[in-house]
């Protein structure tokens, strides 16, 4: 009997083709939205493998619904805070993610937010399109220089390092936080500092940390008050890293100049007042949204499932200690 694979959301064809080539029955959700919990329980029932997204809450109940044959949940994302890892380990279920392939795309998007916020691109575009523009003026939409300014990278992993690398093109001073020194950033002239120093000295603060208990509301009222009134906050990591209500208050009061966000604390709902602020650039979680990157993510997640169903160790196991799990049965 062929294996049963559930894919909780439509993904690029490259991933589906890979799954379909491994003697499996592949069921892809017909809904262009995240499944509610009841729908998710029904979708995974009796499956040998599940390809899920960061919008899916994979808890013990979902794993129980999948049943004793389920070998793997392959997360179509770098982060995996949506999956109960302890419950997976207890049941011998493997969990994988898709690191590395979305580094450059997400770093590019962080810079798109930096540039758009610093030069007020969204405000100016809306002004022009509305027919309000009457001609050039010396005080119109004044923004901030990036050349020779200071960028603060909070979280010096793959994406943070890629953002720092791009900053050299603007001759920026680079500060960063991290658990240890990052040789690649140091080679760019970057300096490892603590978070308070970074916040106080940076013109751009760009967030690149995973969501964990210690990073939840890493940027709150006290941290925002440390930033320069001309500073810009950019978040392409996870929404709950920022206390969004505190951010709205800071932007309304002019405690910081602007913010560029691709992620939100309670997606897809923004904090009250956020969308009314002109000094924001707000994107709908597009960090990895390029044709090439999303296709690579699909093949990486699908490849993990193909390997697990064949009894091989998948790449990108979130917890290597879980191997072989049910793959060894």
PDB file of C-alpha atoms in Angstrom:
ATOM      1  CA  UNK A   1       0.000   0.000   0.000  1.00  0.00           C
ATOM      2  CA  UNK A   2       1.371   3.408  -0.930  1.00  0.00           C
ATOM      3  CA  UNK A   3       2.109   5.998   1.708  1.00  0.00           C
ATOM      4  CA  UNK A   4      -0.343   8.797   2.446  1.00  0.00           C
ATOM      5  CA  UNK A   5       1.025  12.331   2.526  1.00  0.00           C
ATOM      6  CA  UNK A   6      -0.880  15.429   3.588  1.00  0.00           C
ATOM      7  CA  UNK A   7       0.177  18.870   2.312  1.00  0.00           C
ATOM      8  CA  UNK A   8      -1.684  21.497   4.330  1.00  0.00           C
ATOM      9  CA  UNK A   9      -1.440  24.304   1.764  1.00  0.00           C
ATOM     10  CA  UNK A  10      -0.726  24.567  -1.947  1.00  0.00           C
ATOM     11  CA  UNK A  11       3.031  24.806  -2.524  1.00  0.00           C
ATOM     12  CA  UNK A  12       5.120  25.151  -5.714  1.00  0.00           C
ATOM     13  CA  UNK A  13       4.741  22.253  -8.130  1.00  0.00           C
ATOM     14  CA  UNK A  14       8.358  21.142  -7.708  1.00  0.00           C
ATOM     15  CA  UNK A  15       7.578  19.898  -4.207  1.00  0.00           C
ATOM     16  CA  UNK A  16       4.355  18.121  -5.185  1.00  0.00           C
ATOM     17  CA  UNK A  17       6.085  16.452  -8.148  1.00  0.00           C
ATOM     18  CA  UNK A  18       8.806  15.136  -5.854  1.00  0.00           C
ATOM     19  CA  UNK A  19       6.268  13.691  -3.431  1.00  0.00           C
ATOM     20  CA  UNK A  20       4.164  12.168  -6.203  1.00  0.00           C
ATOM     21  CA  UNK A  21       7.200  10.329  -7.546  1.00  0.00           C
ATOM     22  CA  UNK A  22       7.701   8.246  -4.403  1.00  0.00           C
ATOM     23  CA  UNK A  23       4.710   5.873  -4.720  1.00  0.00           C
ATOM     24  CA  UNK A  24       2.562   7.968  -2.434  1.00  0.00           C
ATOM     25  CA  UNK A  25      -0.977   9.268  -2.331  1.00  0.00           C
ATOM     26  CA  UNK A  26      -0.585  13.026  -1.964  1.00  0.00           C
ATOM     27  CA  UNK A  27      -3.485  15.085  -0.655  1.00  0.00           C
ATOM     28  CA  UNK A  28      -3.120  18.862  -0.968  1.00  0.00           C
ATOM     29  CA  UNK A  29      -5.516  21.149   0.865  1.00  0.00           C
ATOM     30  CA  UNK A  30      -7.934  22.767  -1.607  1.00  0.00           C
ATOM     31  CA  UNK A  31      -8.236  25.865   0.585  1.00  0.00           C
ATOM     32  CA  UNK A  32      -6.104  28.937  -0.109  1.00  0.00           C
ATOM     33  CA  UNK A  33      -5.901  29.705   3.614  1.00  0.00           C
ATOM     34  CA  UNK A  34      -4.636  28.085   6.794  1.00  0.00           C
ATOM     35  CA  UNK A  35      -6.764  25.178   7.955  1.00  0.00           C
ATOM     36  CA  UNK A  36      -8.681  25.611  11.198  1.00  0.00           C
ATOM     37  CA  UNK A  37      -7.831  23.128  13.928  1.00  0.00           C
ATOM     38  CA  UNK A  38     -10.730  20.794  13.144  1.00  0.00           C
ATOM     39  CA  UNK A  39      -9.875  20.802   9.431  1.00  0.00           C
ATOM     40  CA  UNK A  40      -6.240  20.105  10.230  1.00  0.00           C
ATOM     41  CA  UNK A  41      -7.159  17.140  12.427  1.00  0.00           C
ATOM     42  CA  UNK A  42      -9.244  15.686   9.621  1.00  0.00           C
ATOM     43  CA  UNK A  43      -6.615  16.351   6.960  1.00  0.00           C
ATOM     44  CA  UNK A  44      -3.760  14.544   8.734  1.00  0.00           C
ATOM     45  CA  UNK A  45      -5.741  11.506   9.891  1.00  0.00           C
ATOM     46  CA  UNK A  46      -4.035   8.280   8.857  1.00  0.00           C
ATOM     47  CA  UNK A  47      -1.104   9.991   7.138  1.00  0.00           C
ATOM     48  CA  UNK A  48       2.456   8.679   7.010  1.00  0.00           C
ATOM     49  CA  UNK A  49       3.843  12.187   6.529  1.00  0.00           C
ATOM     50  CA  UNK A  50       2.671  15.778   6.714  1.00  0.00           C
ATOM     51  CA  UNK A  51       4.103  18.796   4.938  1.00  0.00           C
ATOM     52  CA  UNK A  52       2.903  21.730   7.040  1.00  0.00           C
ATOM     53  CA  UNK A  53       3.422  25.481   7.100  1.00  0.00           C
ATOM     54  CA  UNK A  54       4.259  27.971   9.844  1.00  0.00           C
ATOM     55  CA  UNK A  55       0.558  28.898   9.964  1.00  0.00           C
ATOM     56  CA  UNK A  56      -0.353  25.386  11.147  1.00  0.00           C
ATOM     57  CA  UNK A  57      -0.357  24.705  14.885  1.00  0.00           C
ATOM     58  CA  UNK A  58       1.031  21.185  15.145  1.00  0.00           C
ATOM     59  CA  UNK A  59       0.244  20.099  18.694  1.00  0.00           C
ATOM     60  CA  UNK A  60      -0.183  16.737  20.392  1.00  0.00           C
ATOM     61  CA  UNK A  61      -3.790  16.491  19.216  1.00  0.00           C
ATOM     62  CA  UNK A  62      -2.724  16.830  15.571  1.00  0.00           C
ATOM     63  CA  UNK A  63      -0.037  14.184  16.026  1.00  0.00           C
ATOM     64  CA  UNK A  64      -2.544  11.836  17.653  1.00  0.00           C
ATOM     65  CA  UNK A  65      -4.918  12.410  14.741  1.00  0.00           C
ATOM     66  CA  UNK A  66      -2.174  11.534  12.276  1.00  0.00           C
ATOM     67  CA  UNK A  67      -1.840   8.229  14.069  1.00  0.00           C
ATOM     68  CA  UNK A  68       0.844   5.634  14.744  1.00  0.00           C
ATOM     69  CA  UNK A  69       2.035   5.422  11.131  1.00  0.00           C
ATOM     70  CA  UNK A  70       3.056   9.083  10.916  1.00  0.00           C
ATOM     71  CA  UNK A  71       6.822   9.418  10.614  1.00  0.00           C
ATOM     72  CA  UNK A  72       7.463  13.087   9.904  1.00  0.00           C
ATOM     73  CA  UNK A  73       6.150  16.628   9.952  1.00  0.00           C
ATOM     74  CA  UNK A  74       8.174  18.629   7.420  1.00  0.00           C
ATOM     75  CA  UNK A  75       7.743  22.337   8.167  1.00  0.00           C
ATOM     76  CA  UNK A  76       7.727  24.618   5.131  1.00  0.00           C
ATOM     77  CA  UNK A  77       9.653  27.322   7.010  1.00  0.00           C
ATOM     78  CA  UNK A  78      12.888  27.993   8.827  1.00  0.00           C
ATOM     79  CA  UNK A  79      11.163  28.569  12.157  1.00  0.00           C
ATOM     80  CA  UNK A  80       9.341  25.749  13.917  1.00  0.00           C
ATOM     81  CA  UNK A  81       7.739  27.437  16.909  1.00  0.00           C
ATOM     82  CA  UNK A  82       4.392  26.225  15.507  1.00  0.00           C
ATOM     83  CA  UNK A  83       5.302  22.602  16.314  1.00  0.00           C
ATOM     84  CA  UNK A  84       5.257  20.954  19.747  1.00  0.00           C
ATOM     85  CA  UNK A  85       8.715  19.372  19.619  1.00  0.00           C
ATOM     86  CA  UNK A  86       8.325  17.596  22.950  1.00  0.00           C
ATOM     87  CA  UNK A  87       5.134  15.913  21.744  1.00  0.00           C
ATOM     88  CA  UNK A  88       6.864  14.889  18.517  1.00  0.00           C
ATOM     89  CA  UNK A  89       9.832  13.418  20.362  1.00  0.00           C
ATOM     90  CA  UNK A  90       7.563  11.498  22.706  1.00  0.00           C
ATOM     91  CA  UNK A  91       5.853   9.892  19.715  1.00  0.00           C
ATOM     92  CA  UNK A  92       8.979   9.250  17.670  1.00  0.00           C
ATOM     93  CA  UNK A  93       7.914  11.689  14.949  1.00  0.00           C
ATOM     94  CA  UNK A  94      10.630  13.512  13.041  1.00  0.00           C
ATOM     95  CA  UNK A  95      10.437  17.273  12.505  1.00  0.00           C
ATOM     96  CA  UNK A  96      12.352  19.089   9.782  1.00  0.00           C
ATOM     97  CA  UNK A  97      12.551  22.674   8.541  1.00  0.00           C
ATOM     98  CA  UNK A  98      13.932  24.538   5.514  1.00  0.00           C
ATOM     99  CA  UNK A  99      16.948  26.609   6.597  1.00  0.00           C
ATOM    100  CA  UNK A 100      19.522  28.180   4.313  1.00  0.00           C
ATOM    101  CA  UNK A 101      17.494  28.402   1.107  1.00  0.00           C
ATOM    102  CA  UNK A 102      15.594  31.549   2.093  1.00  0.00           C
ATOM    103  CA  UNK A 103      18.518  33.507   3.536  1.00  0.00           C
ATOM    104  CA  UNK A 104      19.192  35.779   0.584  1.00  0.00           C
ATOM    105  CA  UNK A 105      15.543  36.428  -0.265  1.00  0.00           C
ATOM    106  CA  UNK A 106      14.722  37.425   3.306  1.00  0.00           C
ATOM    107  CA  UNK A 107      17.808  39.632   3.552  1.00  0.00           C
ATOM    108  CA  UNK A 108      16.759  41.348   0.327  1.00  0.00           C
ATOM    109  CA  UNK A 109      13.305  41.993   1.749  1.00  0.00           C
ATOM    110  CA  UNK A 110      14.751  43.399   4.965  1.00  0.00           C
ATOM    111  CA  UNK A 111      16.642  45.879   2.831  1.00  0.00           C
ATOM    112  CA  UNK A 112      13.526  46.676   0.827  1.00  0.00           C
ATOM    113  CA  UNK A 113      11.858  47.627   4.118  1.00  0.00           C
ATOM    114  CA  UNK A 114      14.894  49.620   5.258  1.00  0.00           C
ATOM    115  CA  UNK A 115      15.036  51.643   2.050  1.00  0.00           C
ATOM    116  CA  UNK A 116      11.271  52.136   1.828  1.00  0.00           C
ATOM    117  CA  UNK A 117      11.003  53.308   5.444  1.00  0.00           C
ATOM    118  CA  UNK A 118      14.095  55.527   5.337  1.00  0.00           C
ATOM    119  CA  UNK A 119      13.041  57.301   2.119  1.00  0.00           C
ATOM    120  CA  UNK A 120       9.266  57.235   2.785  1.00  0.00           C
ATOM    121  CA  UNK A 121       8.622  55.396  -0.474  1.00  0.00           C
ATOM    122  CA  UNK A 122       5.125  54.143   0.410  1.00  0.00           C
ATOM    123  CA  UNK A 123       3.920  57.543   1.600  1.00  0.00           C
ATOM    124  CA  UNK A 124       5.290  59.286  -1.484  1.00  0.00           C
ATOM    125  CA  UNK A 125       3.858  56.690  -3.852  1.00  0.00           C
ATOM    126  CA  UNK A 126       0.386  57.048  -2.313  1.00  0.00           C
ATOM    127  CA  UNK A 127       0.647  60.845  -2.499  1.00  0.00           C
ATOM    128  CA  UNK A 128       1.541  60.716  -6.183  1.00  0.00           C
ATOM    129  CA  UNK A 129      -1.129  58.153  -7.109  1.00  0.00           C
ATOM    130  CA  UNK A 130      -3.842  60.140  -5.343  1.00  0.00           C
ATOM    131  CA  UNK A 131      -3.213  63.139  -7.610  1.00  0.00           C
ATOM    132  CA  UNK A 132      -2.100  65.399  -4.756  1.00  0.00           C
ATOM    133  CA  UNK A 133       1.378  66.099  -6.123  1.00  0.00           C
ATOM    134  CA  UNK A 134       1.694  69.576  -7.618  1.00  0.00           C
ATOM    135  CA  UNK A 135       5.402  69.557  -8.399  1.00  0.00           C
ATOM    136  CA  UNK A 136       8.815  69.400  -6.784  1.00  0.00           C
ATOM    137  CA  UNK A 137       9.292  71.049  -3.418  1.00  0.00           C
ATOM    138  CA  UNK A 138      12.362  71.356  -1.179  1.00  0.00           C
ATOM    139  CA  UNK A 139      10.611  70.028   1.943  1.00  0.00           C
ATOM    140  CA  UNK A 140       8.597  67.174   0.462  1.00  0.00           C
ATOM    141  CA  UNK A 141       8.891  63.734   2.078  1.00  0.00           C
ATOM    142  CA  UNK A 142      12.249  64.268   3.700  1.00  0.00           C
ATOM    143  CA  UNK A 143      13.767  60.971   4.786  1.00  0.00           C
ATOM    144  CA  UNK A 144      17.062  59.768   6.219  1.00  0.00           C
ATOM    145  CA  UNK A 145      20.471  59.012   4.707  1.00  0.00           C
ATOM    146  CA  UNK A 146      21.685  55.443   4.949  1.00  0.00           C
ATOM    147  CA  UNK A 147      25.233  56.044   3.722  1.00  0.00           C
ATOM    148  CA  UNK A 148      27.666  56.129   6.658  1.00  0.00           C
ATOM    149  CA  UNK A 149      24.872  55.597   9.202  1.00  0.00           C
ATOM    150  CA  UNK A 150      24.799  52.767  11.767  1.00  0.00           C
ATOM    151  CA  UNK A 151      22.869  49.547  11.359  1.00  0.00           C
ATOM    152  CA  UNK A 152      22.187  47.272  14.314  1.00  0.00           C
ATOM    153  CA  UNK A 153      21.668  43.576  13.547  1.00  0.00           C
ATOM    154  CA  UNK A 154      19.803  41.812  16.360  1.00  0.00           C
ATOM    155  CA  UNK A 155      20.577  38.138  15.836  1.00  0.00           C
ATOM    156  CA  UNK A 156      23.645  37.253  13.809  1.00  0.00           C
ATOM    157  CA  UNK A 157      22.527  34.038  12.140  1.00  0.00           C
ATOM    158  CA  UNK A 158      22.445  33.382   8.400  1.00  0.00           C
ATOM    159  CA  UNK A 159      19.922  36.102   7.568  1.00  0.00           C
ATOM    160  CA  UNK A 160      21.373  38.694   9.943  1.00  0.00           C
ATOM    161  CA  UNK A 161      24.800  38.099   8.455  1.00  0.00           C
ATOM    162  CA  UNK A 162      23.421  38.497   4.919  1.00  0.00           C
ATOM    163  CA  UNK A 163      21.784  41.803   5.923  1.00  0.00           C
ATOM    164  CA  UNK A 164      25.107  42.994   7.374  1.00  0.00           C
ATOM    165  CA  UNK A 165      26.908  42.025   4.177  1.00  0.00           C
ATOM    166  CA  UNK A 166      24.566  44.223   2.151  1.00  0.00           C
ATOM    167  CA  UNK A 167      25.157  47.134   4.548  1.00  0.00           C
ATOM    168  CA  UNK A 168      28.756  47.427   3.378  1.00  0.00           C
ATOM    169  CA  UNK A 169      27.459  48.753   0.060  1.00  0.00           C
ATOM    170  CA  UNK A 170      26.196  51.779   1.975  1.00  0.00           C
ATOM    171  CA  UNK A 171      29.450  52.177   3.951  1.00  0.00           C
ATOM    172  CA  UNK A 172      27.504  51.643   7.145  1.00  0.00           C
ATOM    173  CA  UNK A 173      28.889  51.043  10.591  1.00  0.00           C
ATOM    174  CA  UNK A 174      27.691  47.603  11.682  1.00  0.00           C
ATOM    175  CA  UNK A 175      26.763  46.621  15.228  1.00  0.00           C
ATOM    176  CA  UNK A 176      25.366  43.219  16.084  1.00  0.00           C
ATOM    177  CA  UNK A 177      24.170  41.082  18.969  1.00  0.00           C
ATOM    178  CA  UNK A 178      24.579  37.357  19.264  1.00  0.00           C
ATOM    179  CA  UNK A 179      25.529  34.501  21.522  1.00  0.00           C
ATOM    180  CA  UNK A 180      29.071  34.587  20.192  1.00  0.00           C
ATOM    181  CA  UNK A 181      31.294  36.476  17.794  1.00  0.00           C
ATOM    182  CA  UNK A 182      30.473  36.020  14.140  1.00  0.00           C
ATOM    183  CA  UNK A 183      33.664  35.920  12.072  1.00  0.00           C
ATOM    184  CA  UNK A 184      31.929  36.869   8.819  1.00  0.00           C
ATOM    185  CA  UNK A 185      30.396  40.002  10.342  1.00  0.00           C
ATOM    186  CA  UNK A 186      33.640  40.874  12.121  1.00  0.00           C
ATOM    187  CA  UNK A 187      35.395  40.667   8.745  1.00  0.00           C
ATOM    188  CA  UNK A 188      32.991  43.344   7.487  1.00  0.00           C
ATOM    189  CA  UNK A 189      34.013  45.594  10.355  1.00  0.00           C
ATOM    190  CA  UNK A 190      31.060  44.619  12.532  1.00  0.00           C
ATOM    191  CA  UNK A 191      31.239  45.006  16.298  1.00  0.00           C
ATOM    192  CA  UNK A 192      29.581  42.694  18.821  1.00  0.00           C
ATOM    193  CA  UNK A 193      27.732  44.744  21.464  1.00  0.00           C
ATOM    194  CA  UNK A 194      24.967  44.205  24.003  1.00  0.00           C
ATOM    195  CA  UNK A 195      21.370  44.996  23.065  1.00  0.00           C
ATOM    196  CA  UNK A 196      21.087  48.295  24.992  1.00  0.00           C
ATOM    197  CA  UNK A 197      24.200  49.665  23.257  1.00  0.00           C
ATOM    198  CA  UNK A 198      22.940  48.557  19.865  1.00  0.00           C
ATOM    199  CA  UNK A 199      19.564  50.207  20.398  1.00  0.00           C
ATOM    200  CA  UNK A 200      21.080  53.472  21.602  1.00  0.00           C
ATOM    201  CA  UNK A 201      23.616  53.826  18.785  1.00  0.00           C
ATOM    202  CA  UNK A 202      21.841  52.424  15.704  1.00  0.00           C
ATOM    203  CA  UNK A 203      19.985  54.381  13.032  1.00  0.00           C
ATOM    204  CA  UNK A 204      18.486  51.147  11.679  1.00  0.00           C
ATOM    205  CA  UNK A 205      17.605  48.234  13.972  1.00  0.00           C
ATOM    206  CA  UNK A 206      16.923  45.020  12.038  1.00  0.00           C
ATOM    207  CA  UNK A 207      15.591  41.956  13.877  1.00  0.00           C
ATOM    208  CA  UNK A 208      16.716  38.426  12.953  1.00  0.00           C
ATOM    209  CA  UNK A 209      16.165  36.234  16.010  1.00  0.00           C
ATOM    210  CA  UNK A 210      14.055  33.073  16.265  1.00  0.00           C
ATOM    211  CA  UNK A 211      10.925  33.140  18.384  1.00  0.00           C
ATOM    212  CA  UNK A 212      11.605  31.561  21.776  1.00  0.00           C
ATOM    213  CA  UNK A 213      10.591  32.375  25.347  1.00  0.00           C
ATOM    214  CA  UNK A 214      13.638  34.579  25.755  1.00  0.00           C
ATOM    215  CA  UNK A 215      12.928  36.552  22.554  1.00  0.00           C
ATOM    216  CA  UNK A 216       9.192  37.071  23.070  1.00  0.00           C
ATOM    217  CA  UNK A 217       8.714  40.866  23.288  1.00  0.00           C
ATOM    218  CA  UNK A 218      12.458  41.302  23.046  1.00  0.00           C
ATOM    219  CA  UNK A 219      11.614  44.776  21.767  1.00  0.00           C
ATOM    220  CA  UNK A 220       9.125  46.425  24.095  1.00  0.00           C
ATOM    221  CA  UNK A 221       8.470  49.852  25.524  1.00  0.00           C
ATOM    222  CA  UNK A 222      11.766  50.094  27.419  1.00  0.00           C
ATOM    223  CA  UNK A 223      13.792  49.033  24.376  1.00  0.00           C
ATOM    224  CA  UNK A 224      11.959  51.427  22.050  1.00  0.00           C
ATOM    225  CA  UNK A 225      12.657  54.270  24.456  1.00  0.00           C
ATOM    226  CA  UNK A 226      16.379  53.531  24.152  1.00  0.00           C
ATOM    227  CA  UNK A 227      16.313  54.064  20.388  1.00  0.00           C
ATOM    228  CA  UNK A 228      17.037  57.352  18.661  1.00  0.00           C
ATOM    229  CA  UNK A 229      14.008  59.465  17.673  1.00  0.00           C
ATOM    230  CA  UNK A 230      15.342  59.238  14.114  1.00  0.00           C
ATOM    231  CA  UNK A 231      15.759  55.443  14.206  1.00  0.00           C
ATOM    232  CA  UNK A 232      13.914  52.890  12.100  1.00  0.00           C
ATOM    233  CA  UNK A 233      12.891  49.428  13.333  1.00  0.00           C
ATOM    234  CA  UNK A 234      12.653  46.561  10.828  1.00  0.00           C
ATOM    235  CA  UNK A 235      11.277  43.116  11.655  1.00  0.00           C
ATOM    236  CA  UNK A 236      11.494  40.159   9.264  1.00  0.00           C
ATOM    237  CA  UNK A 237      11.906  37.510  11.990  1.00  0.00           C
ATOM    238  CA  UNK A 238       8.753  36.655  13.940  1.00  0.00           C
ATOM    239  CA  UNK A 239       5.982  39.032  14.982  1.00  0.00           C
ATOM    240  CA  UNK A 240       5.924  38.341  18.737  1.00  0.00           C
ATOM    241  CA  UNK A 241       9.572  39.400  19.005  1.00  0.00           C
ATOM    242  CA  UNK A 242       8.106  42.933  19.096  1.00  0.00           C
ATOM    243  CA  UNK A 243       5.479  44.197  21.529  1.00  0.00           C
ATOM    244  CA  UNK A 244       3.293  45.565  18.753  1.00  0.00           C
ATOM    245  CA  UNK A 245       1.118  47.731  21.000  1.00  0.00           C
ATOM    246  CA  UNK A 246       4.261  49.366  22.412  1.00  0.00           C
ATOM    247  CA  UNK A 247       5.534  49.900  18.876  1.00  0.00           C
ATOM    248  CA  UNK A 248       2.309  51.629  17.826  1.00  0.00           C
ATOM    249  CA  UNK A 249       2.560  53.920  20.850  1.00  0.00           C
ATOM    250  CA  UNK A 250       6.204  54.732  20.096  1.00  0.00           C
ATOM    251  CA  UNK A 251       5.441  55.562  16.463  1.00  0.00           C
ATOM    252  CA  UNK A 252       2.428  57.683  17.395  1.00  0.00           C
ATOM    253  CA  UNK A 253       4.496  59.629  19.920  1.00  0.00           C
ATOM    254  CA  UNK A 254       7.461  60.090  17.584  1.00  0.00           C
ATOM    255  CA  UNK A 255       9.810  58.198  19.904  1.00  0.00           C
ATOM    256  CA  UNK A 256      11.176  56.480  16.790  1.00  0.00           C
ATOM    257  CA  UNK A 257      10.909  57.668  13.202  1.00  0.00           C
ATOM    258  CA  UNK A 258       9.483  54.674  11.371  1.00  0.00           C
ATOM    259  CA  UNK A 259       9.044  50.921  11.206  1.00  0.00           C
ATOM    260  CA  UNK A 260       9.127  48.345   8.422  1.00  0.00           C
ATOM    261  CA  UNK A 261       7.320  45.100   9.256  1.00  0.00           C
ATOM    262  CA  UNK A 262       6.875  41.833   7.407  1.00  0.00           C
ATOM    263  CA  UNK A 263       5.601  39.872  10.426  1.00  0.00           C
ATOM    264  CA  UNK A 264       3.049  40.577  13.140  1.00  0.00           C
ATOM    265  CA  UNK A 265       2.305  39.529  16.680  1.00  0.00           C
ATOM    266  CA  UNK A 266      -1.149  38.100  15.924  1.00  0.00           C
ATOM    267  CA  UNK A 267      -1.078  37.299  12.211  1.00  0.00           C
ATOM    268  CA  UNK A 268      -2.971  38.114  10.114  1.00  0.00           C
ATOM    269  CA  UNK A 269      -4.376  40.808  12.424  1.00  0.00           C
ATOM    270  CA  UNK A 270      -2.224  43.896  13.071  1.00  0.00           C
ATOM    271  CA  UNK A 271      -2.286  45.706  16.385  1.00  0.00           C
ATOM    272  CA  UNK A 272      -4.956  48.437  16.628  1.00  0.00           C
ATOM    273  CA  UNK A 273      -3.740  51.663  15.062  1.00  0.00           C
ATOM    274  CA  UNK A 274      -0.821  50.162  13.171  1.00  0.00           C
ATOM    275  CA  UNK A 275      -2.290  50.431   9.675  1.00  0.00           C
ATOM    276  CA  UNK A 276      -3.277  54.065  10.278  1.00  0.00           C
ATOM    277  CA  UNK A 277       0.311  55.178  10.816  1.00  0.00           C
ATOM    278  CA  UNK A 278       1.927  56.877   7.812  1.00  0.00           C
ATOM    279  CA  UNK A 279       5.443  56.174   9.113  1.00  0.00           C
ATOM    280  CA  UNK A 280       5.184  52.422   8.577  1.00  0.00           C
ATOM    281  CA  UNK A 281       5.828  50.027   5.716  1.00  0.00           C
ATOM    282  CA  UNK A 282       3.658  46.936   6.208  1.00  0.00           C
ATOM    283  CA  UNK A 283       4.042  43.746   4.152  1.00  0.00           C
ATOM    284  CA  UNK A 284       2.052  40.476   4.374  1.00  0.00           C
ATOM    285  CA  UNK A 285       4.851  38.095   5.466  1.00  0.00           C
ATOM    286  CA  UNK A 286       6.757  38.023   2.174  1.00  0.00           C
ATOM    287  CA  UNK A 287      10.303  37.330   3.424  1.00  0.00           C
ATOM    288  CA  UNK A 288      10.884  34.232   1.291  1.00  0.00           C
ATOM    289  CA  UNK A 289       8.365  35.090  -1.424  1.00  0.00           C
ATOM    290  CA  UNK A 290      10.335  34.716  -4.614  1.00  0.00           C
ATOM    291  CA  UNK A 291       9.650  32.081  -7.266  1.00  0.00           C
ATOM    292  CA  UNK A 292      13.098  30.560  -6.828  1.00  0.00           C
ATOM    293  CA  UNK A 293      13.158  30.509  -3.037  1.00  0.00           C
ATOM    294  CA  UNK A 294       9.666  29.114  -2.503  1.00  0.00           C
ATOM    295  CA  UNK A 295      10.411  26.338  -5.033  1.00  0.00           C
ATOM    296  CA  UNK A 296      13.616  25.472  -3.149  1.00  0.00           C
ATOM    297  CA  UNK A 297      11.698  25.383   0.127  1.00  0.00           C
ATOM    298  CA  UNK A 298       9.140  23.043  -1.432  1.00  0.00           C
ATOM    299  CA  UNK A 299      11.747  20.599  -2.711  1.00  0.00           C
ATOM    300  CA  UNK A 300      13.655  20.695   0.577  1.00  0.00           C
ATOM    301  CA  UNK A 301      10.543  19.917   2.650  1.00  0.00           C
ATOM    302  CA  UNK A 302       9.373  17.281   0.171  1.00  0.00           C
ATOM    303  CA  UNK A 303      12.838  15.746   0.050  1.00  0.00           C
ATOM    304  CA  UNK A 304      12.787  15.328   3.816  1.00  0.00           C
ATOM    305  CA  UNK A 305       9.532  13.394   3.544  1.00  0.00           C
ATOM    306  CA  UNK A 306      10.826  11.200   0.715  1.00  0.00           C
ATOM    307  CA  UNK A 307      13.904  10.348   2.784  1.00  0.00           C
ATOM    308  CA  UNK A 308      11.903   9.585   5.941  1.00  0.00           C
ATOM    309  CA  UNK A 309       9.448   7.325   4.125  1.00  0.00           C
ATOM    310  CA  UNK A 310      12.370   5.438   2.613  1.00  0.00           C
ATOM    311  CA  UNK A 311      13.893   4.929   6.052  1.00  0.00           C
ATOM    312  CA  UNK A 312      16.727   7.378   5.435  1.00  0.00           C
ATOM    313  CA  UNK A 313      17.722  10.221   7.714  1.00  0.00           C
ATOM    314  CA  UNK A 314      16.249  13.473   6.350  1.00  0.00           C
ATOM    315  CA  UNK A 315      18.247  16.651   6.056  1.00  0.00           C
ATOM    316  CA  UNK A 316      17.528  19.494   8.462  1.00  0.00           C
ATOM    317  CA  UNK A 317      16.245  17.505  11.405  1.00  0.00           C
ATOM    318  CA  UNK A 318      15.245  20.023  14.046  1.00  0.00           C
ATOM    319  CA  UNK A 319      16.229  17.578  16.810  1.00  0.00           C
ATOM    320  CA  UNK A 320      18.893  15.145  15.633  1.00  0.00           C
ATOM    321  CA  UNK A 321      18.428  13.107  18.820  1.00  0.00           C
ATOM    322  CA  UNK A 322      15.015  12.005  17.505  1.00  0.00           C
ATOM    323  CA  UNK A 323      16.563   9.958  14.720  1.00  0.00           C
ATOM    324  CA  UNK A 324      15.517   7.337  13.728  1.00  0.00           C
ATOM    325  CA  UNK A 325      12.135   7.747  15.443  1.00  0.00           C
ATOM    326  CA  UNK A 326       9.392   5.848  13.638  1.00  0.00           C
ATOM    327  CA  UNK A 327      11.638   5.556  10.601  1.00  0.00           C
ATOM    328  CA  UNK A 328      13.401   2.782  12.447  1.00  0.00           C
ATOM    329  CA  UNK A 329      10.227   0.729  12.898  1.00  0.00           C
TER     330      UNK A 329
END
